[in-house]
Tab-separated table of C-alpha atoms in Angstrom:
chain	number	residue	atom	x	y	z
A	15	MET	CA	0.000	0.000	0.000
A	16	LEU	CA	1.114	3.624	-0.527
A	17	MET	CA	2.231	5.766	2.453
A	18	THR	CA	-0.557	7.601	4.062
A	19	MET	CA	-0.432	11.265	4.999
A	20	LYS	CA	-0.162	10.403	8.676
A	21	GLN	CA	2.831	8.132	8.129
A	22	PHE	CA	4.501	10.798	5.984
A	23	LYS	CA	4.044	13.375	8.734
A	24	ILE	CA	5.520	10.988	11.294
A	25	LEU	CA	8.523	10.312	9.061
A	26	ASN	CA	9.016	14.041	8.464
A	27	THR	CA	8.869	14.710	12.188
A	28	LYS	CA	11.502	12.044	12.823
A	29	LEU	CA	13.821	13.556	10.230
A	30	ASN	CA	13.425	17.006	11.712
A	31	SER	CA	14.172	15.650	15.164
A	32	ILE	CA	17.311	13.907	13.901
A	33	LEU	CA	18.489	17.093	12.233
A	34	GLN	CA	17.767	19.095	15.337
A	35	SER	CA	19.648	16.616	17.494
A	36	GLN	CA	22.673	16.801	15.242
A	37	ALA	CA	22.580	20.565	15.408
A	38	ASP	CA	22.381	20.532	19.202
A	39	LEU	CA	25.343	18.181	19.652
A	40	GLY	CA	27.920	20.606	18.494
A	41	GLY	CA	28.100	23.742	16.576
A	42	GLY	CA	31.364	22.801	14.887
A	43	ASN	CA	30.171	19.411	13.976
A	44	SER	CA	27.067	20.584	12.143
A	45	VAL	CA	25.666	18.462	9.352
A	46	THR	CA	26.726	19.607	6.004
A	47	SER	CA	24.539	19.800	3.008
A	48	LEU	CA	26.247	16.814	1.479
A	49	GLU	CA	25.540	14.710	4.485
A	50	MET	CA	21.986	15.960	4.497
A	51	ASP	CA	21.609	15.049	0.857
A	52	GLY	CA	23.012	11.621	1.490
A	53	LEU	CA	20.756	11.186	4.449
A	54	LEU	CA	17.764	12.302	2.431
A	55	LYS	CA	18.701	9.994	-0.413
A	56	MET	CA	19.069	7.146	2.027
A	57	VAL	CA	15.707	7.921	3.538
A	58	GLU	CA	14.184	8.346	0.072
A	59	GLY	CA	15.650	5.017	-1.038
A	60	ARG	CA	14.224	3.278	1.963
A	61	ILE	CA	10.913	4.975	1.491
A	62	SER	CA	10.838	4.183	-2.252
A	63	SER	CA	11.778	0.558	-1.609
A	64	LYS	CA	9.037	0.282	0.968
A	65	VAL	CA	6.614	2.053	-1.339
A	66	LEU	CA	7.523	-0.222	-4.249
A	67	GLY	CA	7.111	-3.265	-2.049
A	68	MET	CA	3.791	-1.991	-0.853
A	69	ILE	CA	2.754	-1.271	-4.459
A	70	LYS	CA	3.765	-4.766	-5.527
A	71	ASP	CA	1.867	-6.287	-2.635
A	72	SER	CA	-1.177	-4.166	-3.396
A	73	LYS	CA	-0.961	-5.049	-7.058
A	74	SER	CA	-0.637	-8.756	-6.342
A	75	ARG	CA	-3.532	-8.618	-3.878
A	76	LEU	CA	-5.572	-6.622	-6.394
A	77	LEU	CA	-4.801	-9.128	-9.125
A	78	ASP	CA	-5.751	-11.954	-6.797
A	79	LYS	CA	-9.034	-10.247	-5.997
A	80	ILE	CA	-9.630	-9.606	-9.699
A	81	ASP	CA	-8.927	-13.255	-10.460
A	82	LEU	CA	-11.203	-14.280	-7.635
A	83	CYS	CA	-13.969	-11.960	-8.912
A	84	ASP	CA	-13.487	-13.229	-12.451
A	85	HIS	CA	-13.635	-16.806	-11.250
A	86	SER	CA	-16.735	-16.141	-9.158
A	87	ASN	CA	-18.347	-14.242	-12.025
A	88	GLU	CA	-17.479	-17.044	-14.398
A	89	MET	CA	-18.958	-19.593	-12.023
A	90	ARG	CA	-22.054	-17.437	-11.599
A	91	VAL	CA	-22.380	-16.996	-15.371
A	92	ASN	CA	-21.903	-20.727	-15.890
A	93	ALA	CA	-24.548	-21.461	-13.268
A	94	GLN	CA	-26.956	-18.995	-14.843
A	95	LYS	CA	-26.106	-20.408	-18.254
A	96	SER	CA	-26.842	-23.943	-17.142
A	97	THR	CA	-30.076	-22.781	-15.498
A	98	PHE	CA	-31.070	-20.883	-18.627
A	99	GLU	CA	-30.240	-23.864	-20.834
A	100	GLY	CA	-32.316	-26.125	-18.575
A	101	ASP	CA	-35.248	-23.723	-18.684
A	102	LEU	CA	-34.824	-23.417	-22.427
A	103	LYS	CA	-34.890	-27.207	-22.833
A	104	GLU	CA	-38.045	-27.417	-20.722
A	105	LEU	CA	-39.640	-24.666	-22.797
A	106	LYS	CA	-38.661	-26.500	-25.977
A	107	LEU	CA	-40.248	-29.707	-24.684
A	108	VAL	CA	-43.419	-27.864	-23.649
A	109	ALA	CA	-43.546	-26.053	-26.989
A	110	LYS	CA	-43.063	-29.349	-28.823
A	111	GLU	CA	-45.893	-30.973	-26.855
A	112	ARG	CA	-48.132	-27.967	-27.459
A	113	HIS	CA	-47.258	-28.063	-31.148
A	114	VAL	CA	-48.199	-31.751	-31.337
A	115	LEU	CA	-51.513	-31.059	-29.574
A	116	PHE	CA	-52.159	-28.086	-31.854
A	117	ILE	CA	-51.506	-30.208	-34.956
A	118	GLN	CA	-53.911	-32.858	-33.655
A	119	ASP	CA	-56.599	-30.236	-33.006
A	120	VAL	CA	-56.057	-28.767	-36.463
A	121	LYS	CA	-56.433	-32.223	-38.031
A	122	LYS	CA	-59.659	-32.848	-36.117
A	123	VAL	CA	-61.070	-29.472	-37.102
A	124	ARG	CA	-60.045	-30.061	-40.717
A	125	GLU	CA	-61.740	-33.470	-40.745
A	126	ASP	CA	-64.916	-32.002	-39.222
A	127	VAL	CA	-64.919	-29.120	-41.687
A	128	ASN	CA	-64.337	-31.458	-44.637
A	129	TYR	CA	-67.153	-33.747	-43.457
A	130	LYS	CA	-69.550	-30.826	-43.031
A	131	LEU	CA	-68.536	-29.422	-46.404
A	132	GLN	CA	-69.198	-32.817	-47.979
A	133	GLU	CA	-72.644	-32.977	-46.360
A	134	LEU	CA	-73.366	-29.414	-47.434
A	135	ARG	CA	-72.261	-30.226	-50.979
A	136	GLN	CA	-74.540	-33.274	-51.102
A	137	ASP	CA	-77.472	-31.276	-49.722
A	138	MET	CA	-76.830	-28.496	-52.226
A	139	GLU	CA	-76.683	-31.017	-55.077
A	140	LYS	CA	-80.022	-32.483	-53.946
A	141	GLU	CA	-81.574	-29.020	-53.658
A	142	ILE	CA	-80.240	-28.033	-57.068
A	143	ALA	CA	-81.622	-31.252	-58.573
A	144	ASN	CA	-85.032	-30.570	-56.953
A	145	VAL	CA	-84.983	-26.977	-58.185
A	146	ARG	CA	-84.138	-28.133	-61.697
A	147	THR	CA	-86.931	-30.718	-61.595
A	148	GLU	CA	-89.436	-28.155	-60.321
A	149	PHE	CA	-88.218	-25.656	-62.885
A	150	ALA	CA	-88.696	-28.181	-65.697
A	151	SER	CA	-92.179	-29.033	-64.361
A	152	LEU	CA	-92.984	-25.336	-64.081
A	153	ASN	CA	-91.830	-24.798	-67.651
A	154	GLN	CA	-94.130	-27.589	-68.810
A	155	LYS	CA	-97.042	-26.098	-66.877
A	156	VAL	CA	-96.270	-22.658	-68.254
A	157	ASP	CA	-96.183	-24.101	-71.765
A	158	ILE	CA	-99.539	-25.797	-71.173
A	159	ILE	CA	-101.029	-22.581	-69.777
A	160	CYS	CA	-99.637	-20.571	-72.690
A	161	ASP	CA	-101.104	-23.045	-75.167
A	162	ALA	CA	-104.464	-22.947	-73.367
A	163	VAL	CA	-104.462	-19.143	-73.244
A	164	THR	CA	-103.509	-18.994	-76.921
A	165	LYS	CA	-106.299	-21.407	-77.863
A	166	PHE	CA	-108.769	-19.512	-75.685
A	167	ALA	CA	-107.739	-16.211	-77.260
A	168	LYS	CA	-108.140	-17.672	-80.750
A	169	LEU	CA	-111.511	-19.188	-79.809
A	170	TYR	CA	-112.700	-15.941	-78.248
A	171	LYS	CA	-111.516	-13.997	-81.266
A	172	SER	CA	-113.346	-16.364	-83.612
A	173	LEU	CA	-116.545	-16.462	-81.515
A	174	SER	CA	-116.592	-12.823	-80.452
A	175	PRO	CA	-118.569	-11.508	-83.475
A	176	GLN	CA	-121.144	-14.307	-83.262
A	177	ILE	CA	-121.540	-13.913	-79.501
A	178	SER	CA	-121.940	-10.151	-79.838
A	179	GLN	CA	-124.554	-10.565	-82.564
A	180	LEU	CA	-126.469	-13.209	-80.603
A	181	SER	CA	-126.265	-11.120	-77.453
A	182	SER	CA	-127.803	-8.070	-79.116
A	183	THR	CA	-130.563	-10.205	-80.672
A	184	GLU	CA	-131.286	-11.955	-77.395
A	185	ASN	CA	-131.478	-8.660	-75.543
A	186	LYS	CA	-134.266	-7.548	-77.829
A	187	ASN	CA	-136.086	-10.876	-77.551
A	188	PHE	CA	-135.778	-10.948	-73.784
A	189	MET	CA	-137.188	-7.455	-73.594
A	190	GLU	CA	-140.256	-8.748	-75.429
A	191	VAL	CA	-140.448	-11.686	-72.994
A	192	PHE	CA	-140.252	-9.338	-70.025
A	193	THR	CA	-143.006	-7.197	-71.553
A	194	LEU	CA	-145.261	-10.256	-71.934
A	195	LEU	CA	-144.491	-11.298	-68.385
A	196	LYS	CA	-145.552	-7.896	-67.124
A	197	GLU	CA	-148.781	-8.178	-69.106
A	198	LEU	CA	-149.407	-11.650	-67.692
A	199	LYS	CA	-148.737	-10.355	-64.199
A	200	THR	CA	-151.239	-7.562	-64.775
A	201	LEU	CA	-153.821	-10.022	-66.112
A	202	SER	CA	-153.288	-12.421	-63.235
A	203	SER	CA	-153.764	-9.616	-60.698
A	204	THR	CA	-157.055	-8.460	-62.361
A	205	PRO	CA	-160.254	-10.284	-61.141
A	206	ALA	CA	-161.956	-12.519	-63.711
A	207	SER	CA	-165.309	-10.673	-63.402
A	208	SER	CA	-163.767	-7.292	-64.218
A	209	SER	CA	-161.530	-8.605	-67.009
A	210	LEU	CA	-162.583	-7.761	-70.552
A	211	LEU	CA	-160.618	-10.679	-72.006
A	212	SER	CA	-162.225	-14.016	-72.606
A	213	SER	CA	-160.653	-17.405	-71.974
A	214	GLU	CA	-159.905	-17.716	-75.696
A	215	ASP	CA	-157.887	-14.471	-75.520
A	216	LEU	CA	-155.934	-15.797	-72.550
A	217	ILE	CA	-155.242	-19.072	-74.339
A	218	LYS	CA	-154.093	-17.159	-77.369
A	219	THR	CA	-151.846	-14.928	-75.233
A	220	PHE	CA	-150.266	-17.920	-73.500
A	221	SER	CA	-149.734	-19.642	-76.845
A	222	GLN	CA	-147.928	-16.560	-78.149
A	223	PHE	CA	-145.833	-16.404	-74.999
A	224	GLU	CA	-144.968	-20.098	-75.309
A	225	SER	CA	-143.916	-19.784	-78.937
A	226	LEU	CA	-141.929	-16.623	-78.152
A	227	LEU	CA	-140.196	-18.312	-75.223
A	228	LEU	CA	-139.283	-21.323	-77.346
A	229	GLN	CA	-137.945	-18.926	-79.928
A	230	GLN	CA	-135.760	-17.253	-77.246
A	231	LEU	CA	-134.389	-20.574	-75.998
A	232	THR	CA	-133.220	-21.588	-79.451
A	233	PRO	CA	-130.206	-19.143	-79.565
A	234	LEU	CA	-129.038	-20.462	-76.207
A	235	SER	CA	-128.752	-23.965	-77.603
A	236	ARG	CA	-126.858	-22.542	-80.571
A	237	ILE	CA	-124.467	-20.720	-78.241
A	238	SER	CA	-123.863	-23.919	-76.284
A	239	SER	CA	-123.176	-25.778	-79.536
A	240	LEU	CA	-120.422	-23.245	-80.332
A	241	LEU	CA	-118.542	-24.101	-77.144
A	242	PRO	CA	-115.609	-26.567	-77.510
A	243	THR	CA	-116.064	-30.199	-76.571
A	244	MET	CA	-114.246	-31.691	-73.575
A	245	ASP	CA	-112.446	-34.986	-74.278
A	246	ALA	CA	-111.031	-35.151	-70.723
A	247	PRO	CA	-113.044	-34.960	-67.480
A	248	LEU	CA	-113.222	-31.558	-65.848
A	249	ALA	CA	-111.247	-30.919	-62.673
A	250	SER	CA	-113.104	-30.525	-59.431
A	251	THR	CA	-111.876	-26.947	-59.108
A	252	GLY	CA	-113.464	-24.114	-61.048
A	253	VAL	CA	-116.970	-25.702	-61.231
A	254	GLN	CA	-119.461	-22.918	-60.566
A	255	ALA	CA	-122.916	-23.269	-59.071
A	256	GLY	CA	-125.441	-24.476	-61.666
A	257	GLU	CA	-122.748	-26.077	-63.890
A	258	LYS	CA	-122.441	-29.783	-64.630
A	259	LYS	CA	-119.336	-31.895	-64.052
A	260	ILE	CA	-118.556	-34.279	-66.915
A	261	GLU	CA	-117.559	-37.719	-65.646
A	262	GLY	CA	-116.543	-39.245	-68.994
A	263	SER	CA	-115.240	-38.052	-72.280
A	264	LYS	CA	-117.873	-39.883	-74.407
A	265	ALA	CA	-121.350	-41.363	-73.843
A	266	GLY	CA	-122.965	-43.722	-76.364
A	267	GLY	CA	-120.249	-43.043	-78.947
A	268	GLU	CA	-121.042	-39.313	-79.131
A	269	ASP	CA	-119.039	-36.320	-77.860
A	270	VAL	CA	-120.321	-34.803	-74.635
A	271	LYS	CA	-120.808	-31.021	-74.743
A	272	VAL	CA	-120.629	-28.683	-71.754
A	273	VAL	CA	-123.935	-26.870	-71.579
A	274	GLY	CA	-124.447	-26.208	-67.846
A	275	LYS	CA	-125.425	-22.559	-67.930
A	276	GLU	CA	-127.444	-21.291	-65.025
A	277	SER	CA	-129.563	-18.973	-67.146
A	278	LEU	CA	-130.636	-21.841	-69.414
A	279	LEU	CA	-131.747	-23.942	-66.443
A	280	GLU	CA	-133.681	-21.055	-64.976
A	281	LEU	CA	-135.436	-20.387	-68.271
A	282	GLU	CA	-136.317	-24.061	-68.572
A	283	LYS	CA	-137.870	-23.930	-65.106
A	284	VAL	CA	-139.855	-20.829	-66.069
A	285	PHE	CA	-140.994	-22.513	-69.273
A	286	THR	CA	-142.120	-25.607	-67.326
A	287	ILE	CA	-144.094	-23.490	-64.857
A	288	LEU	CA	-145.743	-21.516	-67.649
A	289	SER	CA	-146.646	-24.726	-69.507
A	290	ILE	CA	-148.314	-26.099	-66.384
A	291	PHE	CA	-150.164	-22.825	-65.903
A	292	HIS	CA	-151.249	-22.888	-69.555
A	293	SER	CA	-152.549	-26.465	-69.305
A	294	VAL	CA	-154.511	-25.557	-66.177
A	295	ASN	CA	-156.108	-22.615	-67.975
A	296	LEU	CA	-157.061	-24.857	-70.917
A	297	LYS	CA	-158.814	-27.285	-68.590
A	298	ALA	CA	-160.694	-24.388	-66.996
């Protein structure tokens, strides 16, 4: 170690005391400058040798401590390194196990997804096939409806003039029938004693009404003859009240015609009632 300040002061005090003692011993024998220089050099040499020894000792001790610190640091680093490597190996093993489990889960999910996709594909193929079948059936039905509408339009176009002509004629004839009915109603409400008409006049009036009514029913049969024949039985839907449902396409080798018009049936009932009334009047 280097000389401390305290040791230097002590050494300086000793030197001063030695010099003072030499001076006190004799005035003629005083220490010369050469002797003082030699003494100082001797003291300096001793001090320097001691200082160098102390420096060497300090250096050696410092180097030993440095070596010891390096060794301890190296051991500590090696221990930490081994611990880190052990932890790293454990982490690698855990990561490897997790990776294996993750791959297994991915395979399961992939299999499930592929299976569901296959089912979905099959269901979609079935739905597409059903849609195509229904679309083809719908096209056929649309074609049938278009053909029926076209035929109906052609039939209506061909029958429209005749129907219009017959309708105008029948309107006039029915007006005459309604006029006769009003007259008959008036006659029936008038008492027989106050009536100016004889039984012959009544018979004549009823005969005219009968012939006129038969004349009015004739165009209806002509209109029904203009309607198209039905080779196939009618469906249960679309049958109105007063119409007839055809059970077969032919009866007795002849084509069956659709006549069931409500107005025709009503007129036939009226004609039957008037015929009965006319026969009763004839008997009277």
